[in-house]
mmCIF file of C-alpha atoms in Angstrom:
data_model
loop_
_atom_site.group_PDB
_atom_site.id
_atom_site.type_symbol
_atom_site.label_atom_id
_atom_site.label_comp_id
_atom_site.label_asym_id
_atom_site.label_seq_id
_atom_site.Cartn_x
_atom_site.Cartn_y
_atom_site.Cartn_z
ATOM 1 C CA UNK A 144 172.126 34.806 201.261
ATOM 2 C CA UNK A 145 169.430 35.554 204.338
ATOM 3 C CA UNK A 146 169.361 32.302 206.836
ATOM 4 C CA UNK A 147 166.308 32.483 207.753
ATOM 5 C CA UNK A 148 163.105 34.039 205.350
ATOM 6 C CA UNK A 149 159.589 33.713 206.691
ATOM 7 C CA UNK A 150 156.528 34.212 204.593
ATOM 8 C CA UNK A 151 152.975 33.814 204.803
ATOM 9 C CA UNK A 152 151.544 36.209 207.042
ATOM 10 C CA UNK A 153 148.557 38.433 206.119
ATOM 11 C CA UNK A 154 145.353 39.465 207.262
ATOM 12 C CA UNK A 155 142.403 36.715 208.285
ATOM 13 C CA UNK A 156 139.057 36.828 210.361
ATOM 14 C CA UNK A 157 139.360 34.958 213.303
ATOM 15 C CA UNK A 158 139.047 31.437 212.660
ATOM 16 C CA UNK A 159 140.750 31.053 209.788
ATOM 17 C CA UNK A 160 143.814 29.669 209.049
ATOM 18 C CA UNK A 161 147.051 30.966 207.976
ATOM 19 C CA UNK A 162 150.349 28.617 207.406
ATOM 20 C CA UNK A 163 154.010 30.323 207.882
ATOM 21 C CA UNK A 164 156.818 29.280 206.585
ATOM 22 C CA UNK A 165 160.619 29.692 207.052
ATOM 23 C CA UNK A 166 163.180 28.733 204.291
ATOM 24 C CA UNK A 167 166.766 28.373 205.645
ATOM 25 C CA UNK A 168 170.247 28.115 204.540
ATOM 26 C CA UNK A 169 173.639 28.822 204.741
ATOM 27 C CA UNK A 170 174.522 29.002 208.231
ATOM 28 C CA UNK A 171 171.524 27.925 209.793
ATOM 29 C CA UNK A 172 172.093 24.533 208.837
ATOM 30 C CA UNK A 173 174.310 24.098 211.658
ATOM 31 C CA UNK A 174 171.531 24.881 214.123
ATOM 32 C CA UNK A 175 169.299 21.474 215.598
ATOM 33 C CA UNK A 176 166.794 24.028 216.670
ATOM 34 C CA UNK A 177 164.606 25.414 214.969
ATOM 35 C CA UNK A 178 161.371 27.568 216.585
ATOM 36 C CA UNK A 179 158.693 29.893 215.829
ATOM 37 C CA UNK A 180 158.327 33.448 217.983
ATOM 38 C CA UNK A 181 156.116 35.876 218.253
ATOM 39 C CA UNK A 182 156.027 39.278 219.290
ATOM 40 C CA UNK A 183 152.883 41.828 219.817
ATOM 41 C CA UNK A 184 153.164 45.314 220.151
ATOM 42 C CA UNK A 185 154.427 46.153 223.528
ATOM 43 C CA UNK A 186 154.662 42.530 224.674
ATOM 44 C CA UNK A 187 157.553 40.676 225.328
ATOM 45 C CA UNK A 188 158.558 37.982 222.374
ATOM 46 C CA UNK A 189 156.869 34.618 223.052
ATOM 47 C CA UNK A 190 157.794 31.577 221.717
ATOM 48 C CA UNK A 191 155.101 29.719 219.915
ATOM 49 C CA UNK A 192 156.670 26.050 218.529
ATOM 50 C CA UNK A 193 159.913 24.825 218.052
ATOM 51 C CA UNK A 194 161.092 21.812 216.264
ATOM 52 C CA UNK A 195 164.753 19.641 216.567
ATOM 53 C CA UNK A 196 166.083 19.075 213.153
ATOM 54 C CA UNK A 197 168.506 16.295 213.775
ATOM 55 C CA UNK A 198 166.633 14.187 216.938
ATOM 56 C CA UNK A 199 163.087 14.511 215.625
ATOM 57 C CA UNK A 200 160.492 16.099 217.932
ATOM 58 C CA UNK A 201 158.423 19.009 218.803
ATOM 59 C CA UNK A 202 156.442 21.541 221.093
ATOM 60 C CA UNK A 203 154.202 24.201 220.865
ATOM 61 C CA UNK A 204 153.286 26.843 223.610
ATOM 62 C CA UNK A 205 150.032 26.330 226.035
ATOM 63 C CA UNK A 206 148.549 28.709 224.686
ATOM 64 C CA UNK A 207 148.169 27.794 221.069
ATOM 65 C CA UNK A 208 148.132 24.051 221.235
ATOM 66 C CA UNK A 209 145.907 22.007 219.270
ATOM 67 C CA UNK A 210 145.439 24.994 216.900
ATOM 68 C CA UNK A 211 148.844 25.640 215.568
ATOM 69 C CA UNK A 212 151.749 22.986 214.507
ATOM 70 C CA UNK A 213 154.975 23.305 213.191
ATOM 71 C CA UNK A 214 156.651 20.875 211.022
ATOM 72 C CA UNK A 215 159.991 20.612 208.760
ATOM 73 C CA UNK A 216 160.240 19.829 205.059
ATOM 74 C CA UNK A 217 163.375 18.396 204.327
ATOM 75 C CA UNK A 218 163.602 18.291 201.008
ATOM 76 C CA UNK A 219 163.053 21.952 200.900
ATOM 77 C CA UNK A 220 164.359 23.250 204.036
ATOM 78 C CA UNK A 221 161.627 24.869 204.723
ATOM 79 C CA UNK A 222 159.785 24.402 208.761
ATOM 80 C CA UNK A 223 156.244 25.474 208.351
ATOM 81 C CA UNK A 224 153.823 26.641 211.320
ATOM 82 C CA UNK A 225 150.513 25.944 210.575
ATOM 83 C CA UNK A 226 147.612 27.553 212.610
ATOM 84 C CA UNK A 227 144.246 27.213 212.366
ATOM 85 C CA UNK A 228 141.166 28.677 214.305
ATOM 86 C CA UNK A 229 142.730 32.377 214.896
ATOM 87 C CA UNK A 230 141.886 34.204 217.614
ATOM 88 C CA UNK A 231 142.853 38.617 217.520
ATOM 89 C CA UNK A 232 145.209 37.665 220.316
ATOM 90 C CA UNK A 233 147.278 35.774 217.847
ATOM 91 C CA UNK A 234 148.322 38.963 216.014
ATOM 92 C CA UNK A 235 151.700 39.441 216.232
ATOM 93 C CA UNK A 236 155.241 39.722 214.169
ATOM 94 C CA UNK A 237 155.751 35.814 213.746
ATOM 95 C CA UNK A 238 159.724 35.461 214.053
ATOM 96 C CA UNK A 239 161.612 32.328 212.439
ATOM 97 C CA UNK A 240 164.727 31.176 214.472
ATOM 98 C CA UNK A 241 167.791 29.022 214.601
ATOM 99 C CA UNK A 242 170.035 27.863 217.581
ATOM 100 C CA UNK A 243 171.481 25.191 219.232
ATOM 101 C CA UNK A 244 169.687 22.874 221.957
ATOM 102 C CA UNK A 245 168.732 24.390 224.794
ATOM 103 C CA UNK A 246 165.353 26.219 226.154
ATOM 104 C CA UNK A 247 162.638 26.651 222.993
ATOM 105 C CA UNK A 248 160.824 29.149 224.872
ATOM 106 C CA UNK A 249 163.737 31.246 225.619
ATOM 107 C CA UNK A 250 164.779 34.044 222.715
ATOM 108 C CA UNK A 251 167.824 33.976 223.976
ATOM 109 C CA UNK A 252 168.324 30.430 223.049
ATOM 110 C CA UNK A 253 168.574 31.205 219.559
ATOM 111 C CA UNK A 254 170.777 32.915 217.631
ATOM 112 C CA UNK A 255 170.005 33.618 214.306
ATOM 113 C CA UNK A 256 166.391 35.235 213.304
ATOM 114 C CA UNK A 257 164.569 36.262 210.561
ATOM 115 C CA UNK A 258 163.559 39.369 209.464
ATOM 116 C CA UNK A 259 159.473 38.220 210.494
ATOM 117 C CA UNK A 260 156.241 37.834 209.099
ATOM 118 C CA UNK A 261 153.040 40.452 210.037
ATOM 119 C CA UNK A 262 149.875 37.968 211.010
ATOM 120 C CA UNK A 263 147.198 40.243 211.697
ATOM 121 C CA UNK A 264 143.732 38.422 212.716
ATOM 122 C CA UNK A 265 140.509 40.485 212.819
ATOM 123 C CA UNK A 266 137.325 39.778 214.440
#
């Protein structure tokens, strides 16, 4: 059984909206942490939002706030990143990740990842 499984990338003209999400299990249910990352091609991996399971509580990066939110669905286990009004610079590999507190900007924070979902936004 994977921990972590995104979905819900694709392709979308800039200002649409996509939402991700990331269904975990197993293991990962030991981890308070859970964040979104993304990574463009030759760019380092950013993190976008991250979300504390057990405390409550959020954050998303500068640079997409007040277009993209994450949130967790308990019932399903499921922590969804919404985002709205997409820009091309958004394009990335959108990573799902568990780990315990610590830095949610930092990828070495976490330490279990998904496998990632493509978001590619056109103009």
């Amino acid at each position: 059984q994977v921990p972590l499984v995104e979905s819900g990338g694709g392709s979308v003209q800039a200002g649409g909206s996509l939402r991700l999400s990331c269904q975990y299990s197993g293991v990962a249910h030991k981890y308070s942490q859970l964040a979104w990352f993304r990574q463009a091609p030759g760019k380092e991996r950013e993190g976008v939002a991250a979300l504390w399971r057990t405390v409550g509580g959020a954050r998303v990066s500068d640079s997409v706030k007040g277009r993209f939110s994450i949130s967790h669905d308990r019932a399903s286990n499921t922590v969804l990143l919404q985002m709205n009004s997409l820009r091309p610079e958004d394009t990335a590999m959108y990573y799902c990740a568990a780990g315990y507190a610590g830095d949610w900007y930092l990828p070495s924070t976490f330490a279990l990842w998904g496998q990632g979902t493509q978001v590619t936004v056109f103009s």
